[in-house]
Short mmCIF file of C-alpha atoms and ligand atoms in Angstrom, two decimals:
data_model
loop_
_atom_site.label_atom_id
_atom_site.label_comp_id
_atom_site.label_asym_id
_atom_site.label_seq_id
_atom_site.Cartn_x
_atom_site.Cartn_y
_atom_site.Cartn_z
CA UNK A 1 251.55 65.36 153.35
CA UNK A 2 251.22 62.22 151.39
CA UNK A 3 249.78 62.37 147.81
CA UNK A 4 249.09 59.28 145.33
CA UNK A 5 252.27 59.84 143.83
CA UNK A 6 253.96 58.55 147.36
CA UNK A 7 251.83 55.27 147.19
CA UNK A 8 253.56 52.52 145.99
CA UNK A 9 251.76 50.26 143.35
CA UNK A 10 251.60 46.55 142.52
CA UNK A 11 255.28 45.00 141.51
CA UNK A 12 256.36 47.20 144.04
CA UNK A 13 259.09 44.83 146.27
CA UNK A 14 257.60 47.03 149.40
CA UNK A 15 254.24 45.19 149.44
CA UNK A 16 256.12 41.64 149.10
CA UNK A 17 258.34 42.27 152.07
CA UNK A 18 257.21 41.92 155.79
CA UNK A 19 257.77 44.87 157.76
CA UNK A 20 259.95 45.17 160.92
CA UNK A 21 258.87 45.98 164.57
CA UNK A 22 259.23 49.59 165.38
CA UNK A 23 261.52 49.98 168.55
CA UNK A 24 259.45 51.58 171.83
CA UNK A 25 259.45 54.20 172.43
CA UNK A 26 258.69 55.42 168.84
CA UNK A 27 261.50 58.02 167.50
CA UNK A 28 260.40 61.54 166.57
CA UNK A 29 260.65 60.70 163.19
CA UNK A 30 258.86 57.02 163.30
CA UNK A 31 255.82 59.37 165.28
CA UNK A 32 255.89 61.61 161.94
CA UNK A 33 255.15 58.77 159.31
CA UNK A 34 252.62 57.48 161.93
CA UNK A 35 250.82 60.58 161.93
CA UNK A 36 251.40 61.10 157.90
CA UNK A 37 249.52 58.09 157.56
CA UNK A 38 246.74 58.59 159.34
CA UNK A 39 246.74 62.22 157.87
CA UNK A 40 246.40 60.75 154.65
CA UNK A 41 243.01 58.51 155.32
CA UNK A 42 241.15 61.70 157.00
CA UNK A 43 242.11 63.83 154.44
CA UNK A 44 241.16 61.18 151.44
CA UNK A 45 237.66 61.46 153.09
CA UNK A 46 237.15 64.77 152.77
CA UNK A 47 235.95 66.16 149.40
CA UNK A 48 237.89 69.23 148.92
CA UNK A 49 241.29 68.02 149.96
CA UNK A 50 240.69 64.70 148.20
CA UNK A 51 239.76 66.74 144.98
CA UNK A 52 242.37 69.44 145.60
CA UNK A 53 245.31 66.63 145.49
CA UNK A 54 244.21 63.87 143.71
CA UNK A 55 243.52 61.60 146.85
CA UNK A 56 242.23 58.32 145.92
CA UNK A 57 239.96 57.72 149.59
CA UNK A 58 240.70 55.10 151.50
CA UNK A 59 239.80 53.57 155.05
CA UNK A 60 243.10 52.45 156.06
CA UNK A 61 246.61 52.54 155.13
CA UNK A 62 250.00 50.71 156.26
CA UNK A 63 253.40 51.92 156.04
CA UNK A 64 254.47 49.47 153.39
CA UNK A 65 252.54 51.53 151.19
CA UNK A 66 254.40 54.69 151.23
CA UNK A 67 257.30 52.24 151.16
CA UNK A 68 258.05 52.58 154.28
CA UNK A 69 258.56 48.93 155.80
CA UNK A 70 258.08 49.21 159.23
CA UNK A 71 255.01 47.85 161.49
CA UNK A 72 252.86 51.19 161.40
CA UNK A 73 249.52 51.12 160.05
CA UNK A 74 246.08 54.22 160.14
CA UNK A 75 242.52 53.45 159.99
CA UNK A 76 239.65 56.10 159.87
CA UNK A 77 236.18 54.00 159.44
CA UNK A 78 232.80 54.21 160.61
CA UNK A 79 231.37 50.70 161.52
CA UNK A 80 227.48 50.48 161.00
CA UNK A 81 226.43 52.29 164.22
CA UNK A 82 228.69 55.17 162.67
CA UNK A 83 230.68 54.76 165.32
CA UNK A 84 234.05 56.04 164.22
CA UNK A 85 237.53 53.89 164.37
CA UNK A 86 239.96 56.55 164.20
CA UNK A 87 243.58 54.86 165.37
CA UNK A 88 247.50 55.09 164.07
CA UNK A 89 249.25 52.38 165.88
CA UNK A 90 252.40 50.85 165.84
CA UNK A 91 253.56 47.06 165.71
CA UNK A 92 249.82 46.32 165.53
CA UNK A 93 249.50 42.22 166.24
CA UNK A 94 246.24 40.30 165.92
CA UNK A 95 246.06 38.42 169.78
CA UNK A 96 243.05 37.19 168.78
CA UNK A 97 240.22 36.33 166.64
CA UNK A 98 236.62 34.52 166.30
CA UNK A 99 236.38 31.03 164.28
CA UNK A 100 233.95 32.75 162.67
CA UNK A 101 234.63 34.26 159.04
CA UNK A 102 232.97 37.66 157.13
CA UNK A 103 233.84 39.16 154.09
CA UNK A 104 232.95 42.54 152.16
CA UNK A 105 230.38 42.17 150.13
CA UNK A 106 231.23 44.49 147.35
CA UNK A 107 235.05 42.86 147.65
CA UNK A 108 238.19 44.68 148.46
CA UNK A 109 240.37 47.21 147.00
CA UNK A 110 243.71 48.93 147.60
CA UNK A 111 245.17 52.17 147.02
CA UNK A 112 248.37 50.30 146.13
CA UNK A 113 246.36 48.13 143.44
CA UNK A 114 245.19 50.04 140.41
CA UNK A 115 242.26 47.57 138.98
CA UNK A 116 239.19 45.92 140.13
CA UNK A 117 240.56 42.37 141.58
CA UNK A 118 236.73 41.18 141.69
CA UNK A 119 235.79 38.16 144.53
CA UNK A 120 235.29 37.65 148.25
CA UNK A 121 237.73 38.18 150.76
CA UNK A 122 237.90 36.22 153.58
CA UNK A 123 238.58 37.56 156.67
CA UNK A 124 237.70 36.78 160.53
CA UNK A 125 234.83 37.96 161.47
CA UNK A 126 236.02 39.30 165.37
CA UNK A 127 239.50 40.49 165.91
CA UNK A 128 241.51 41.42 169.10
CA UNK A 129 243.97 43.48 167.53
CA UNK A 130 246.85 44.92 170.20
CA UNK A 131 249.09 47.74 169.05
CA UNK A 132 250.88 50.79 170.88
CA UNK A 133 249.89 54.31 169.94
CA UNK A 134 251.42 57.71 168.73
CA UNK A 135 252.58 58.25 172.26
CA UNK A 136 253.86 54.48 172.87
CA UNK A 137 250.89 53.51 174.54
CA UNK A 138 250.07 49.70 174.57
CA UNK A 139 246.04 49.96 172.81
CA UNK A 140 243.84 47.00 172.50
CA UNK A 141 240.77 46.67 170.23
CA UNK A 142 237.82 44.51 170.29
CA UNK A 143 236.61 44.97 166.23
CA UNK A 144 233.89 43.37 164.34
CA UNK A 145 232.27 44.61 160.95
CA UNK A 146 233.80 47.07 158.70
CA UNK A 147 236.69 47.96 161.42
CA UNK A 148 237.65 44.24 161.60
CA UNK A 149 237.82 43.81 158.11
CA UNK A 150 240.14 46.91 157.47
CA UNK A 151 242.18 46.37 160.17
CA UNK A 152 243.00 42.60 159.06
CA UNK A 153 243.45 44.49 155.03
CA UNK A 154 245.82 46.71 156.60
CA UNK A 155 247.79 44.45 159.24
CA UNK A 156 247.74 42.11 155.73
CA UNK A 157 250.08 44.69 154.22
CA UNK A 158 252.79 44.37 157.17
CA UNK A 159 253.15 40.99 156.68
CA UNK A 160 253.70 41.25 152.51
CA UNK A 161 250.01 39.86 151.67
CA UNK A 162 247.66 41.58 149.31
CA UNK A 163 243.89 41.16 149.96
CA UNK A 164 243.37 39.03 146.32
CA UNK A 165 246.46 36.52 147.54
CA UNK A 166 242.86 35.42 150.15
CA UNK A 167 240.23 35.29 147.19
CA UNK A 168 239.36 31.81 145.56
CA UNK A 169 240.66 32.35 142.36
CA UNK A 170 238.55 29.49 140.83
CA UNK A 171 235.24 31.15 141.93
CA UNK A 172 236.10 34.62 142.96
CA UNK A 173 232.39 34.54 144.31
CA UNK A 174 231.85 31.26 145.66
CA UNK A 175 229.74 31.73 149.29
CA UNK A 176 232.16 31.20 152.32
CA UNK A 177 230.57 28.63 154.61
CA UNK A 178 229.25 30.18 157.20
CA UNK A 179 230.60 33.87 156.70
CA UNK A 180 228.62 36.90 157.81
CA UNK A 181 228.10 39.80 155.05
CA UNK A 182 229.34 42.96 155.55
CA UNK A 183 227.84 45.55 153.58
CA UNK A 184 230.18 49.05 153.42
O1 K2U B 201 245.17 49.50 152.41
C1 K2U B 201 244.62 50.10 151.50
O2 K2U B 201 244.95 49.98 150.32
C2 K2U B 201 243.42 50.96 151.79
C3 K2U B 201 242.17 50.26 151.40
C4 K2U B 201 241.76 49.53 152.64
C5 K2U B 201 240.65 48.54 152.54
C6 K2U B 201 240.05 48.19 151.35
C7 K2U B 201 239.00 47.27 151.34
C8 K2U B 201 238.58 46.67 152.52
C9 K2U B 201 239.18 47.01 153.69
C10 K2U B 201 240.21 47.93 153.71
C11 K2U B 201 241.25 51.36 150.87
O3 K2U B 201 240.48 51.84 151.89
S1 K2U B 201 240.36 50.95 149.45
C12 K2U B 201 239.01 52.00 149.35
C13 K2U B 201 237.89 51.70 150.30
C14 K2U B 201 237.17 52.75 150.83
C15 K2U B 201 236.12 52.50 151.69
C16 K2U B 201 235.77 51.20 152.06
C17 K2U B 201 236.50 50.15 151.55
C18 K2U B 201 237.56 50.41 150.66
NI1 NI B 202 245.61 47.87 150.62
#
């Protein structure tokens, strides 16, 4: 299972680099780091195995993190219906996505970043993302809300960006025209 101590921090070349496509269908062993990943969010969330190993919880997670740099990425988030987004996918691709912007309003973090990198991140507010599953499935997902907003963090990390390389680093906080607020 993966622990902190397999999450690559800040400085680390991984998170610079942009990940390569994962050839369909997925090898045994590419469907193993897949499933390590999303192991890793669902277990982050739960109390007793987060407290047990040291798990620092997190929503999402992309291979680049484990150092791994290859288009796979897990998300395990409730949106504000608590509807849960539970999905490991592979060469995940945003096909499309709303003019309109949101942003978190407590900010982002990272398990790969280990500080407060206060400010708002702007992301899009409605995202089409298209991806193929554990089984080499082609998926596509309609998201808005919390799940859009991890999914772009986490698709982000494939390409090499980090979620402060998006905040205004003259006013962290300055309002985003137009932006909806996402509350966590
Ligand atoms: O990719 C990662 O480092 C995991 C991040 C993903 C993320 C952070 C902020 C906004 C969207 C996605 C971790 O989940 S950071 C911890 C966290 C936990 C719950 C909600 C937001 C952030
Ligand atoms: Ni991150």
């Amino acid at each position: 299972m993966i622990t902190m101590k397999d999450i690559v921090r800040e400085g680390h070349p991984a998170l610079r680099q942009a990940a390569v496509e994962v050839p369909m269908p997925p090898s045994d062993e590419d469907k193993e780091i897949l499933k390590s990943l999303l192991e890793y969010v669902v277990n982050s969330q739960n109390p007793e195995i987060a407290a047990e190993y040291g798990l620092r919880p997190g929503v999402g997670l992309a291979a680049p993190q484990i150092n791994v740099s290859k288009k796979m990425l897990a998300v395990n988030v409730v949106d504000e219906k608590e509807t849960l987004y539970s999905h490991a996918l592979f060469n995940p691709k945003i096909i499309s996505h709303s003019v309109e912007k949101a942003y978190l309003t407590t900010g982002e973090g990272c398990l790969s970043v280990d500080r407060q990198v206060p400010g708002f991140v702007p992301r899009y507010a409605r995202v089409t993302v298209k991806g193929w599953n554990i089984e080499g499935e082609e998926v596509k997902l309609r998201l808005k809300g919390l799940p859009a907003i991890v999914f772009q963090h986490e698709i982000d990390h494939l390409n090499g960006i980090m979620f402060y390389d998006h905040i205004n680093q003259e006013n962290p906080f300055e309002p985003i025209p137009g932006a909806l607020a996402v509350e966590r």
